[in-house]
C-alpha angles and dihedrals in degrees: 000000000000120000123197127193121189124200141164102071123135147122118309136166121248110278092030132115139237134180119213123199131203116195117198132199136174101039144069093274099185092061096049127094108226121207135192121213134171136207128199121197112286094007135101123258107277129209115245103170147305139222116206129207095273092052097257113145134205126190140193112253090242092064102029111128093016104059128053128191122204136165138211107203091188089061096035087233135131123198136207113202109197119194133174090024119199131200089251089063088070108121145104107282121215134187121210141181115246114231107176143319129035118358099225098061119090094211089064090067121080107189128042137185124232093259134241125237120239117189122184116193123206 
């Protein structure tokens, strides 16, 4: 059983930065692809990016060049550095463990954290 705990969310002005963390326990972290998704009220969960076991990253077009995912296998933690934040980035951000299939589809992830709220004011 894998457990994920996100942290680092908060309120920030447009143009600001935040770094989210996702701490994992209960699995072989270094072999797991870790994805970040977000969900705004009334909308479906949206792919933000993923870091796979070899360190390769993929991002949604909407965050490319602004967000960076990294991982520290020694700490079983994955990070989402968010720069140049915009009001449309406001959402609850979730990390998840990739199981199989395409990286941008929530149903291809089997464990999720509880989420952390990010609010960007204009």
